[in-house]
Amino acid sequence: MKRILYTLLLAGTFVFSSCTDELNQIPHIETTSANVYNEPANYKQVLAKLYASFVINGQEKGGGNADLSSNNGQDYMRCYFNLQECGTDELASTWLEGDKVGDLTYLSWDANDTWVSDMYYHIYYTIALCNEFLRNASDDQISKFAESDQADIRTYRAEARFLRALAYYHALDLFRNIPFVTENDPVGSFIPPRYTGTQVFGYIESELTAIEEVLPSRSEAEYGRVSQAAAYTLLAKLYLNAKVYTGTERYTDCITYCKKVIAQGYTLEPEYAKLFNADNHKRTNEIILPLTVDAEHTVSWGATTYIICGEVSNTSDYQKPEAYGVTQGWGMFRIRGEVPALFETADGRAMFFTEGQSQYLDVIDDQSNGYFVEKWTNLTDAGEAASNTVDGGVDTDFPLFRLADVYLMLAESVVRGGQGSDRATALGYVNLLRQRAFGNDSGNIQDGEMTPDFILDERARELYWECTRRTDLIRYDKFTTANYLWQWKGGVKAGAAVNSKYNVYPIPTTDLTANPNLYNENY
């Protein structure tokens, strides 16, 4: 099974033809496409690899026998978490030098940053996997199979197109003007063209609208796999940020797709903390699309293992790893003081360990400075450790899309002037979140309080450490500017504005050298 999943498939695709000896990004090919795709059952096994590419880095436990021999050797989600959180007010890293996140933390990276490079190549590795799958899943390719098998593979094909669109969305959001390649491009020495953000936006939009009705409904989709609601949610995210990506607002379209998600019948999980524990696979009422992680089949030292072990101190006399279902803490992460300051006392989402900790940071890499986050755990609903994290990592899935985010996207789009809903409806959704957070209606807000800045703060309260903060701050023009300062922004204790080029990560130098179509405007 694992051999079928992982001995793929990418000879000649752009990622590998453009890599350097330094990255040595060569696929492990022991089996050819001809014999992988000769049986209908193999298509589902290959599809599993496409999903797994977001959370594990190789064919063996903890990323061994790596798919990409890259700088840091870590998985897609560990890279994504760092790029979305490290430079924001939501994260303070203790291990700046050991984890090589100093430049991410201080908003001072360049085109040689190892995390930026690893993220870029992980994205394009996933895109290449999807392209190769789709080359072998055309109607002509599958016509030799029984009609029922062909129908299944057409669904898998739609899922692969979604996963590719998701990877391209990450590329658009992080890098903006990027190389573009699909299954229709030749295999070999093809040099991809450079697409602008507007072009990439249009492609993602067209892909998702083409497959949204082909994908299974919420009730038909297996857990951990893409449903129609996932496509609707990704479209909503695309439209929410359309002005950043293309210069044109699309808030009405965001509302349209938020309503489509809501119409699928999702409801809020009554207990916020259970969305982030080891039994969160049971929260299909709210979680629209998880990235599945477990301590047996997808063992990773990145993804949620990185978050949960990283949030627990390895020096504190007060914080105990077993309280979070882990064998030991890694002590890498705390939250900067500005985010806890956003919470009212009774807000149950303020899940911070404060004993022996200062709220604010005299220095960023001292574990006693800043609160530890307690939101994520490896505990079951019964309060027991789900796995031995020394041997197997955690069992907690990453809720990539969930209903709470959809409610807040709709509310923000209404407040910003989008049509198709109204302030009363949006206010109702916001107050549902606050009623869960406070346990009653004492935290409810009034219409006049529902401003754009309130929504931004509410997104921090609801979604911290869920890889949304950088994107949100950029949309509000607060990531690089002096419009909002937090401690150690720009490498200064009081916080400082930085060059606006840091709203976009640079294409790595290694790929600029390999592809003459690419360039960075400001790096």
Short mmCIF file of C-alpha atoms in Angstrom, two decimals:
data_model
loop_
_atom_site.label_atom_id
_atom_site.label_comp_id
_atom_site.label_asym_id
_atom_site.label_seq_id
_atom_site.Cartn_x
_atom_site.Cartn_y
_atom_site.Cartn_z
CA MET A 1 0.00 0.00 0.00
CA LYS A 2 2.62 2.51 1.02
CA ARG A 3 4.76 1.61 -1.97
CA ILE A 4 1.86 2.34 -4.33
CA LEU A 5 1.16 5.60 -2.53
CA TYR A 6 4.66 6.92 -2.45
CA THR A 7 6.60 5.65 -5.45
CA LEU A 8 5.29 8.42 -7.64
CA LEU A 9 5.52 9.72 -10.28
CA LEU A 10 6.91 13.01 -11.25
CA ALA A 11 9.82 12.56 -13.61
CA GLY A 12 10.14 15.55 -15.86
CA THR A 13 7.66 17.84 -14.14
CA PHE A 14 8.84 21.36 -13.50
CA VAL A 15 9.61 21.11 -9.80
CA PHE A 16 12.20 18.48 -10.35
CA SER A 17 13.62 19.67 -13.63
CA SER A 18 14.26 23.11 -12.11
CA CYS A 19 15.81 22.04 -8.83
CA THR A 20 19.43 22.32 -7.85
CA ASP A 21 21.92 19.95 -6.27
CA GLU A 22 21.52 21.88 -3.05
CA LEU A 23 17.86 20.95 -2.74
CA ASN A 24 18.24 17.60 -4.47
CA GLN A 25 14.50 17.36 -4.98
CA ILE A 26 14.34 14.10 -6.89
CA PRO A 27 11.27 11.84 -6.67
CA HIS A 28 11.66 8.27 -5.51
CA ILE A 29 10.60 6.26 -8.57
CA GLU A 30 10.53 2.53 -8.27
CA THR A 31 7.28 1.93 -10.12
CA THR A 32 6.14 3.47 -13.38
CA SER A 33 2.82 5.13 -14.18
CA ALA A 34 1.99 2.28 -16.51
CA ASN A 35 1.78 -0.30 -13.75
CA VAL A 36 0.53 2.03 -11.00
CA TYR A 37 -2.52 3.00 -13.04
CA ASN A 38 -3.37 -0.40 -14.44
CA GLU A 39 -5.93 -1.17 -11.72
CA PRO A 40 -8.89 0.99 -10.65
CA ALA A 41 -8.16 0.37 -6.96
CA ASN A 42 -4.75 1.96 -7.30
CA TYR A 43 -6.26 5.33 -8.12
CA LYS A 44 -7.69 5.71 -4.63
CA GLN A 45 -4.37 4.72 -3.12
CA VAL A 46 -2.57 7.34 -5.17
CA LEU A 47 -5.24 9.87 -4.21
CA ALA A 48 -4.36 9.19 -0.57
CA LYS A 49 -0.81 10.35 -1.31
CA LEU A 50 -2.14 13.66 -2.63
CA TYR A 51 -3.94 14.27 0.66
CA ALA A 52 -0.98 13.04 2.72
CA SER A 53 1.41 15.44 0.97
CA PHE A 54 0.02 18.24 3.14
CA VAL A 55 0.95 16.60 6.45
CA ILE A 56 3.86 14.17 6.01
CA ASN A 57 7.19 14.59 4.31
CA GLY A 58 8.12 11.08 3.25
CA GLN A 59 7.42 7.41 3.07
CA GLU A 60 8.42 6.47 6.59
CA LYS A 61 7.63 7.44 10.15
CA GLY A 62 8.30 11.09 10.91
CA GLY A 63 9.14 11.94 7.31
CA GLY A 64 11.84 9.35 6.74
CA ASN A 65 12.74 8.50 3.15
CA ALA A 66 11.69 12.04 2.34
CA ASP A 67 9.85 13.06 -0.79
CA LEU A 68 11.94 16.23 -0.96
CA SER A 69 15.48 16.47 0.36
CA SER A 70 15.05 20.11 1.27
CA ASN A 71 16.75 22.56 3.61
CA ASN A 72 14.92 21.83 6.84
CA GLY A 73 13.42 18.48 5.88
CA GLN A 74 10.02 19.34 7.34
CA ASP A 75 6.51 18.80 6.03
CA TYR A 76 4.13 21.10 4.19
CA MET A 77 2.06 22.08 7.25
CA ARG A 78 5.08 22.84 9.44
CA CYS A 79 6.27 25.21 6.72
CA TYR A 80 2.81 26.71 6.28
CA PHE A 81 2.33 27.24 10.01
CA ASN A 82 5.65 29.07 10.25
CA LEU A 83 5.01 31.30 7.24
CA GLN A 84 1.49 32.20 8.36
CA GLU A 85 2.15 32.67 12.08
CA CYS A 86 5.81 33.42 12.92
CA GLY A 87 5.85 37.03 11.78
CA THR A 88 2.51 37.94 13.36
CA ASP A 89 1.28 38.90 16.81
CA GLU A 90 0.08 35.32 17.33
CA LEU A 91 3.45 33.64 17.79
CA ALA A 92 6.72 34.10 19.63
CA SER A 93 9.33 31.45 18.91
CA THR A 94 11.95 30.54 21.49
CA TRP A 95 14.07 28.49 19.13
CA LEU A 96 14.91 31.28 16.69
CA GLU A 97 18.30 29.97 15.65
CA GLY A 98 17.73 26.25 16.07
CA ASP A 99 14.56 26.32 13.97
CA LYS A 100 15.94 29.05 11.68
CA VAL A 101 12.84 31.21 12.08
CA GLY A 102 14.52 34.48 13.11
CA ASP A 103 13.97 36.17 9.75
CA LEU A 104 10.36 35.00 9.62
CA THR A 105 9.81 36.32 13.13
CA TYR A 106 11.31 39.76 12.47
CA LEU A 107 9.91 40.18 8.92
CA SER A 108 13.39 40.32 7.43
CA TRP A 109 13.64 37.27 5.15
CA ASP A 110 15.09 37.20 1.65
CA ALA A 111 14.96 34.91 -1.38
CA ASN A 112 17.42 32.52 0.29
CA ASP A 113 15.36 31.85 3.41
CA THR A 114 15.16 28.11 3.97
CA TRP A 115 11.56 28.02 5.23
CA VAL A 116 10.38 30.16 2.32
CA SER A 117 12.15 27.85 -0.10
CA ASP A 118 10.83 24.69 1.53
CA MET A 119 7.26 25.99 1.48
CA TYR A 120 7.56 26.89 -2.19
CA TYR A 121 8.86 23.47 -3.19
CA HIS A 122 6.31 21.64 -1.05
CA ILE A 123 3.53 23.53 -2.80
CA TYR A 124 4.86 22.64 -6.21
CA TYR A 125 5.54 19.06 -5.23
CA THR A 126 1.86 18.70 -4.33
CA ILE A 127 0.85 20.42 -7.57
CA ALA A 128 3.11 18.03 -9.49
CA LEU A 129 1.59 15.01 -7.77
CA CYS A 130 -1.88 16.23 -8.69
CA ASN A 131 -0.86 16.92 -12.28
CA GLU A 132 0.54 13.43 -12.71
CA PHE A 133 -2.58 11.88 -11.21
CA LEU A 134 -4.76 13.88 -13.59
CA ARG A 135 -2.66 12.92 -16.62
CA ASN A 136 -3.50 9.33 -15.81
CA ALA A 137 -7.16 9.89 -14.96
CA SER A 138 -8.44 11.32 -18.25
CA ASP A 139 -11.53 9.81 -19.82
CA ASP A 140 -9.36 8.08 -22.40
CA GLN A 141 -7.07 6.66 -19.74
CA ILE A 142 -9.88 5.17 -17.66
CA SER A 143 -12.13 4.01 -20.51
CA LYS A 144 -10.82 0.44 -20.15
CA PHE A 145 -12.37 0.12 -16.68
CA ALA A 146 -15.95 -0.76 -15.73
CA GLU A 147 -18.38 2.15 -15.70
CA SER A 148 -18.71 2.05 -11.90
CA ASP A 149 -14.92 2.31 -11.57
CA GLN A 150 -14.85 5.16 -14.06
CA ALA A 151 -17.46 7.01 -12.00
CA ASP A 152 -15.33 6.63 -8.86
CA ILE A 153 -12.22 7.86 -10.65
CA ARG A 154 -14.08 10.91 -11.96
CA THR A 155 -14.81 11.81 -8.35
CA TYR A 156 -11.16 11.24 -7.42
CA ARG A 157 -10.24 13.47 -10.35
CA ALA A 158 -12.39 16.28 -8.94
CA GLU A 159 -10.72 15.83 -5.55
CA ALA A 160 -7.28 16.03 -7.14
CA ARG A 161 -8.28 19.23 -8.92
CA PHE A 162 -9.42 20.66 -5.60
CA LEU A 163 -6.16 19.73 -3.86
CA ARG A 164 -4.20 21.32 -6.69
CA ALA A 165 -6.38 24.44 -6.42
CA LEU A 166 -5.72 24.51 -2.66
CA ALA A 167 -1.96 24.34 -3.27
CA TYR A 168 -2.22 27.06 -5.89
CA TYR A 169 -4.25 29.15 -3.43
CA HIS A 170 -1.42 28.87 -0.92
CA ALA A 171 1.06 29.79 -3.66
CA LEU A 172 -1.05 32.80 -4.63
CA ASP A 173 -1.47 33.98 -1.06
CA LEU A 174 2.19 33.52 -0.11
CA PHE A 175 4.08 34.26 -3.34
CA ARG A 176 1.51 36.00 -5.61
CA ASN A 177 3.12 35.98 -9.11
CA ILE A 178 4.16 32.41 -9.65
CA PRO A 179 5.05 29.70 -12.17
CA PHE A 180 2.07 27.87 -13.58
CA VAL A 181 1.89 24.27 -14.76
CA THR A 182 -0.96 21.77 -15.22
CA GLU A 183 -1.40 18.23 -16.47
CA ASN A 184 -1.76 19.60 -19.99
CA ASP A 185 1.82 20.83 -20.12
CA PRO A 186 4.53 18.59 -21.55
CA VAL A 187 6.60 16.37 -19.32
CA GLY A 188 10.31 16.97 -19.58
CA SER A 189 12.23 20.19 -20.01
CA PHE A 190 9.16 22.43 -19.96
CA ILE A 191 9.80 25.89 -18.48
CA PRO A 192 6.56 27.16 -16.93
CA PRO A 193 5.33 30.67 -17.62
CA ARG A 194 4.98 33.26 -14.88
CA TYR A 195 1.33 33.94 -14.00
CA THR A 196 0.28 37.14 -12.29
CA GLY A 197 -1.84 37.03 -9.16
CA THR A 198 -4.89 37.93 -11.25
CA GLN A 199 -4.25 35.04 -13.61
CA VAL A 200 -3.74 32.56 -10.78
CA PHE A 201 -6.89 33.85 -9.09
CA GLY A 202 -8.87 33.29 -12.28
CA TYR A 203 -7.51 29.78 -12.67
CA ILE A 204 -8.36 28.75 -9.10
CA GLU A 205 -11.82 30.23 -9.45
CA SER A 206 -12.47 28.39 -12.72
CA GLU A 207 -11.23 25.08 -11.33
CA LEU A 208 -13.36 25.25 -8.21
CA THR A 209 -16.52 26.34 -9.99
CA ALA A 210 -16.00 23.54 -12.53
CA ILE A 211 -15.84 20.83 -9.86
CA GLU A 212 -18.08 22.16 -7.10
CA GLU A 213 -21.08 20.11 -8.21
CA VAL A 214 -19.00 17.06 -9.17
CA LEU A 215 -17.64 16.65 -5.67
CA PRO A 216 -19.66 14.59 -3.19
CA SER A 217 -22.10 16.32 -0.90
CA ARG A 218 -21.37 16.65 2.77
CA SER A 219 -23.32 13.49 3.60
CA GLU A 220 -21.62 11.47 0.85
CA ALA A 221 -17.98 12.43 1.49
CA GLU A 222 -15.72 10.26 3.62
CA TYR A 223 -14.14 11.94 6.62
CA GLY A 224 -10.94 13.75 5.68
CA ARG A 225 -11.88 14.00 2.01
CA VAL A 226 -13.08 16.94 -0.02
CA SER A 227 -16.79 17.69 -0.28
CA GLN A 228 -18.76 20.37 -2.10
CA ALA A 229 -18.64 22.47 1.06
CA ALA A 230 -14.84 22.47 0.99
CA ALA A 231 -14.90 23.89 -2.55
CA TYR A 232 -17.43 26.52 -1.46
CA THR A 233 -15.23 27.46 1.51
CA LEU A 234 -12.08 27.80 -0.56
CA LEU A 235 -13.96 29.98 -3.04
CA ALA A 236 -15.18 32.14 -0.15
CA LYS A 237 -11.60 32.57 1.07
CA LEU A 238 -10.49 33.44 -2.46
CA TYR A 239 -13.20 36.08 -2.83
CA LEU A 240 -12.65 37.53 0.66
CA ASN A 241 -9.06 38.32 -0.31
CA ALA A 242 -9.74 39.20 -3.95
CA LYS A 243 -8.79 42.85 -3.57
CA VAL A 244 -5.36 41.84 -2.25
CA TYR A 245 -4.80 39.35 -5.05
CA THR A 246 -6.34 41.22 -8.01
CA GLY A 247 -7.17 44.77 -6.92
CA THR A 248 -10.93 44.12 -7.27
CA GLU A 249 -13.33 43.49 -4.38
CA ARG A 250 -15.49 40.35 -4.53
CA TYR A 251 -17.32 40.49 -1.19
CA THR A 252 -20.69 39.70 -2.72
CA ASP A 253 -19.27 36.49 -4.18
CA CYS A 254 -17.77 35.66 -0.79
CA ILE A 255 -21.23 35.97 0.77
CA THR A 256 -22.73 33.76 -1.95
CA TYR A 257 -20.34 30.93 -1.19
CA CYS A 258 -20.52 31.33 2.59
CA LYS A 259 -24.28 30.88 2.27
CA LYS A 260 -23.74 27.75 0.20
CA VAL A 261 -21.60 26.29 2.98
CA ILE A 262 -24.11 27.21 5.65
CA ALA A 263 -26.92 25.65 3.59
CA GLN A 264 -25.11 22.30 3.86
CA GLY A 265 -26.37 22.09 7.45
CA TYR A 266 -23.20 22.54 9.50
CA THR A 267 -23.57 23.62 13.11
CA LEU A 268 -21.15 24.91 15.74
CA GLU A 269 -19.50 22.38 18.02
CA PRO A 270 -20.80 23.25 21.53
CA GLU A 271 -17.33 22.96 23.16
CA TYR A 272 -14.65 25.05 21.47
CA ALA A 273 -11.75 23.04 22.94
CA LYS A 274 -13.00 19.80 21.40
CA LEU A 275 -12.30 21.16 17.93
CA PHE A 276 -8.58 20.89 18.70
CA ASN A 277 -8.21 17.65 20.64
CA ALA A 278 -7.36 14.13 19.55
CA ASP A 279 -11.02 13.22 19.09
CA ASN A 280 -11.70 16.13 16.76
CA HIS A 281 -12.49 13.70 13.95
CA LYS A 282 -15.88 13.51 15.67
CA ARG A 283 -16.58 17.22 15.05
CA THR A 284 -17.94 16.86 11.54
CA ASN A 285 -20.80 19.14 12.55
CA GLU A 286 -18.39 22.09 12.33
CA ILE A 287 -15.16 20.93 10.68
CA ILE A 288 -15.61 21.15 6.91
CA LEU A 289 -12.21 19.84 5.85
CA PRO A 290 -9.52 18.48 8.16
CA LEU A 291 -5.97 17.53 7.36
CA THR A 292 -5.88 14.15 9.03
CA VAL A 293 -3.01 13.26 11.35
CA ASP A 294 -2.57 10.18 13.48
CA ALA A 295 0.13 8.37 15.38
CA GLU A 296 0.00 5.22 13.26
CA HIS A 297 -0.50 6.04 9.58
CA THR A 298 0.62 9.67 9.21
CA VAL A 299 3.28 10.11 11.87
CA SER A 300 4.76 13.56 11.55
CA TRP A 301 7.03 15.77 13.61
CA GLY A 302 5.38 18.67 11.83
CA ALA A 303 1.68 19.44 11.34
CA THR A 304 -0.19 19.26 14.68
CA THR A 305 2.67 17.46 16.47
CA TYR A 306 4.73 20.59 15.88
CA ILE A 307 1.96 22.83 17.24
CA ILE A 308 1.04 20.77 20.30
CA CYS A 309 4.53 19.79 21.45
CA GLY A 310 5.73 23.27 20.56
CA GLU A 311 3.15 24.97 22.78
CA VAL A 312 4.28 23.11 25.91
CA SER A 313 7.28 24.34 27.88
CA ASN A 314 10.34 22.18 28.36
CA THR A 315 11.66 24.33 31.23
CA SER A 316 8.61 25.35 33.26
CA ASP A 317 8.14 24.13 36.82
CA TYR A 318 4.41 24.71 36.39
CA GLN A 319 3.29 23.48 32.97
CA LYS A 320 3.17 19.69 32.67
CA PRO A 321 3.28 17.94 29.27
CA GLU A 322 0.89 15.21 30.34
CA ALA A 323 -1.85 17.81 30.79
CA TYR A 324 -1.82 18.15 27.00
CA GLY A 325 -1.43 14.47 26.14
CA VAL A 326 2.22 14.71 25.13
CA THR A 327 5.25 12.92 26.51
CA GLN A 328 7.45 16.01 26.47
CA GLY A 329 7.23 19.67 25.58
CA TRP A 330 9.45 21.24 22.97
CA GLY A 331 9.06 24.73 24.40
CA MET A 332 9.24 26.59 21.09
CA PHE A 333 6.04 28.62 20.98
CA ARG A 334 4.29 31.27 23.00
CA ILE A 335 1.82 33.95 21.98
CA ARG A 336 2.74 37.63 21.91
CA GLY A 337 1.00 39.76 24.51
CA GLU A 338 -1.22 41.74 22.16
CA VAL A 339 -3.46 38.78 21.32
CA PRO A 340 -4.37 37.78 24.91
CA ALA A 341 -5.19 41.47 25.46
CA LEU A 342 -8.01 41.11 22.90
CA PHE A 343 -9.97 38.73 25.15
CA GLU A 344 -12.51 39.61 27.80
CA THR A 345 -12.19 37.75 31.09
CA ALA A 346 -15.14 35.41 30.51
CA ASP A 347 -14.18 34.43 26.96
CA GLY A 348 -13.55 30.68 27.06
CA ARG A 349 -11.42 30.80 23.91
CA ALA A 350 -8.65 32.50 25.89
CA MET A 351 -6.82 29.23 26.43
CA PHE A 352 -3.48 30.39 27.80
CA PHE A 353 -1.11 29.03 30.42
CA THR A 354 -0.05 32.06 32.47
CA GLU A 355 1.52 30.77 35.69
CA GLY A 356 5.11 31.91 35.89
CA GLN A 357 4.74 33.73 32.57
CA SER A 358 4.75 37.42 31.71
CA GLN A 359 2.16 38.53 29.17
CA TYR A 360 4.52 40.73 27.16
CA LEU A 361 7.98 40.06 25.83
CA ASP A 362 11.10 41.78 27.08
CA VAL A 363 12.91 39.36 24.81
CA ILE A 364 11.26 37.15 22.24
CA ASP A 365 13.23 33.95 22.78
CA ASP A 366 12.83 33.54 26.54
CA GLN A 367 10.26 30.90 27.50
CA SER A 368 9.11 32.88 30.53
CA ASN A 369 8.09 35.80 28.29
CA GLY A 370 4.64 35.40 26.77
CA TYR A 371 1.81 33.04 27.60
CA PHE A 372 1.79 29.46 26.40
CA VAL A 373 -1.22 28.42 24.31
CA GLU A 374 -3.41 25.58 25.58
CA LYS A 375 -5.85 25.46 22.68
CA TRP A 376 -4.39 22.38 20.99
CA THR A 377 -4.02 19.02 22.76
CA ASN A 378 -3.39 15.34 22.14
CA LEU A 379 -6.09 14.40 24.64
CA THR A 380 -9.20 12.39 23.92
CA ASP A 381 -12.63 13.53 25.03
CA ALA A 382 -12.09 11.40 28.12
CA GLY A 383 -8.97 13.43 28.98
CA GLU A 384 -6.51 10.66 28.17
CA ALA A 385 -3.39 10.88 26.02
CA ALA A 386 -4.25 9.57 22.56
CA SER A 387 -0.71 8.45 21.70
CA ASN A 388 2.86 8.33 22.86
CA THR A 389 4.30 11.39 21.17
CA VAL A 390 7.88 10.18 21.48
CA ASP A 391 7.10 7.20 19.24
CA GLY A 392 4.17 8.32 17.13
CA GLY A 393 3.41 12.00 17.17
CA VAL A 394 -0.10 13.20 17.97
CA ASP A 395 -3.56 12.03 16.91
CA THR A 396 -5.08 15.49 16.46
CA ASP A 397 -6.28 16.52 13.02
CA PHE A 398 -5.81 20.06 11.71
CA PRO A 399 -9.22 21.68 11.00
CA LEU A 400 -8.29 23.47 7.79
CA PHE A 401 -11.82 24.75 7.15
CA ARG A 402 -14.54 25.11 9.75
CA LEU A 403 -17.93 26.78 10.06
CA ALA A 404 -16.79 29.49 12.49
CA ASP A 405 -14.47 30.91 9.83
CA VAL A 406 -17.32 30.89 7.31
CA TYR A 407 -19.53 32.86 9.71
CA LEU A 408 -16.80 35.45 10.15
CA MET A 409 -16.08 35.67 6.42
CA LEU A 410 -19.75 36.35 5.75
CA ALA A 411 -19.90 38.97 8.51
CA GLU A 412 -16.79 40.77 7.27
CA SER A 413 -18.07 40.77 3.69
CA VAL A 414 -21.40 42.24 4.81
CA VAL A 415 -19.66 44.93 6.86
CA ARG A 416 -17.47 45.77 3.87
CA GLY A 417 -20.51 46.29 1.63
CA GLY A 418 -21.09 42.89 0.02
CA GLN A 419 -24.62 42.06 -1.08
CA GLY A 420 -26.70 38.94 -0.60
CA SER A 421 -27.02 39.00 3.17
CA ASP A 422 -27.66 41.66 5.79
CA ARG A 423 -26.22 43.01 9.00
CA ALA A 424 -28.83 41.32 11.20
CA THR A 425 -27.93 37.89 9.81
CA ALA A 426 -24.21 38.57 10.09
CA LEU A 427 -24.61 39.83 13.65
CA GLY A 428 -26.51 36.66 14.50
CA TYR A 429 -23.63 34.49 13.29
CA VAL A 430 -21.05 36.52 15.19
CA ASN A 431 -23.10 36.27 18.37
CA LEU A 432 -23.44 32.50 17.96
CA LEU A 433 -19.65 32.33 18.19
CA ARG A 434 -19.61 34.59 21.20
CA GLN A 435 -22.36 32.64 22.93
CA ARG A 436 -20.26 29.51 22.62
CA ALA A 437 -17.22 31.41 23.88
CA PHE A 438 -18.96 32.94 26.90
CA GLY A 439 -21.38 30.12 27.66
CA ASN A 440 -24.32 32.53 27.49
CA ASP A 441 -25.32 35.76 25.76
CA SER A 442 -23.30 38.04 28.06
CA GLY A 443 -20.69 38.46 25.35
CA ASN A 444 -23.13 39.37 22.61
CA ILE A 445 -22.42 42.57 20.70
CA GLN A 446 -24.79 45.13 19.23
CA ASP A 447 -24.99 46.10 15.59
CA GLY A 448 -23.00 49.31 16.06
CA GLU A 449 -20.06 47.32 17.46
CA MET A 450 -19.78 45.11 14.38
CA THR A 451 -17.09 47.08 12.55
CA PRO A 452 -14.30 45.80 10.27
CA ASP A 453 -11.78 46.14 13.11
CA PHE A 454 -14.04 44.22 15.47
CA ILE A 455 -14.23 41.38 12.93
CA LEU A 456 -10.44 41.31 12.63
CA ASP A 457 -10.10 41.05 16.41
CA GLU A 458 -12.83 38.40 16.56
CA ARG A 459 -10.99 36.39 13.93
CA ALA A 460 -7.91 36.47 16.17
CA ARG A 461 -9.96 35.36 19.16
CA GLU A 462 -11.65 32.54 17.26
CA LEU A 463 -8.92 31.40 14.87
CA TYR A 464 -5.55 32.01 16.52
CA TRP A 465 -2.91 29.45 15.53
CA GLU A 466 -5.09 28.20 12.65
CA CYS A 467 -2.89 29.72 9.93
CA THR A 468 -5.11 32.68 9.06
CA ARG A 469 -3.45 35.61 10.84
CA ARG A 470 -0.89 36.75 8.26
CA THR A 471 -3.51 36.71 5.50
CA ASP A 472 -5.98 38.62 7.69
CA LEU A 473 -3.48 41.31 8.67
CA ILE A 474 -2.48 41.83 5.03
CA ARG A 475 -6.14 42.19 4.00
CA TYR A 476 -6.50 44.91 6.66
CA ASP A 477 -3.24 46.62 5.62
CA LYS A 478 -1.77 45.99 9.08
CA PHE A 479 0.90 43.36 8.47
CA THR A 480 3.77 45.56 7.32
CA THR A 481 2.49 49.07 8.03
CA ALA A 482 2.45 51.26 11.14
CA ASN A 483 -1.35 50.90 11.26
CA TYR A 484 -0.86 48.18 13.87
CA LEU A 485 2.32 47.47 15.79
CA TRP A 486 3.05 44.56 18.09
CA GLN A 487 6.11 43.72 20.13
CA TRP A 488 9.11 42.69 18.05
CA LYS A 489 7.43 43.41 14.75
CA GLY A 490 10.31 44.32 12.47
CA GLY A 491 12.84 43.20 15.08
CA VAL A 492 12.15 46.13 17.43
CA LYS A 493 10.73 45.60 20.92
CA ALA A 494 8.13 48.34 20.53
CA GLY A 495 7.30 47.18 17.01
CA ALA A 496 8.02 48.97 13.76
CA ALA A 497 6.68 49.14 10.24
CA VAL A 498 8.62 47.23 7.61
CA ASN A 499 8.94 47.38 3.86
CA SER A 500 5.67 46.50 2.12
CA LYS A 501 7.53 43.88 0.08
CA TYR A 502 7.12 41.57 3.06
CA ASN A 503 3.43 41.21 2.26
CA VAL A 504 4.62 38.67 -0.31
CA TYR A 505 7.29 36.01 0.05
CA PRO A 506 9.96 35.88 -2.67
CA ILE A 507 10.37 33.15 -5.24
CA PRO A 508 13.47 31.27 -4.01
CA THR A 509 16.76 32.12 -5.65
CA THR A 510 17.17 28.49 -6.67
CA ASP A 511 14.10 28.66 -8.89
CA LEU A 512 14.89 32.10 -10.26
CA THR A 513 18.11 30.59 -11.53
CA ALA A 514 16.35 27.62 -13.10
CA ASN A 515 13.42 29.45 -14.70
CA PRO A 516 14.17 32.63 -16.69
CA ASN A 517 10.47 33.50 -16.77
CA LEU A 518 10.47 34.25 -13.03
CA TYR A 519 11.50 37.33 -11.11
CA ASN A 520 10.80 39.07 -7.81
CA GLU A 521 9.76 42.70 -8.04
CA ASN A 522 11.17 43.90 -4.73
CA TYR A 523 13.75 41.41 -3.51
#
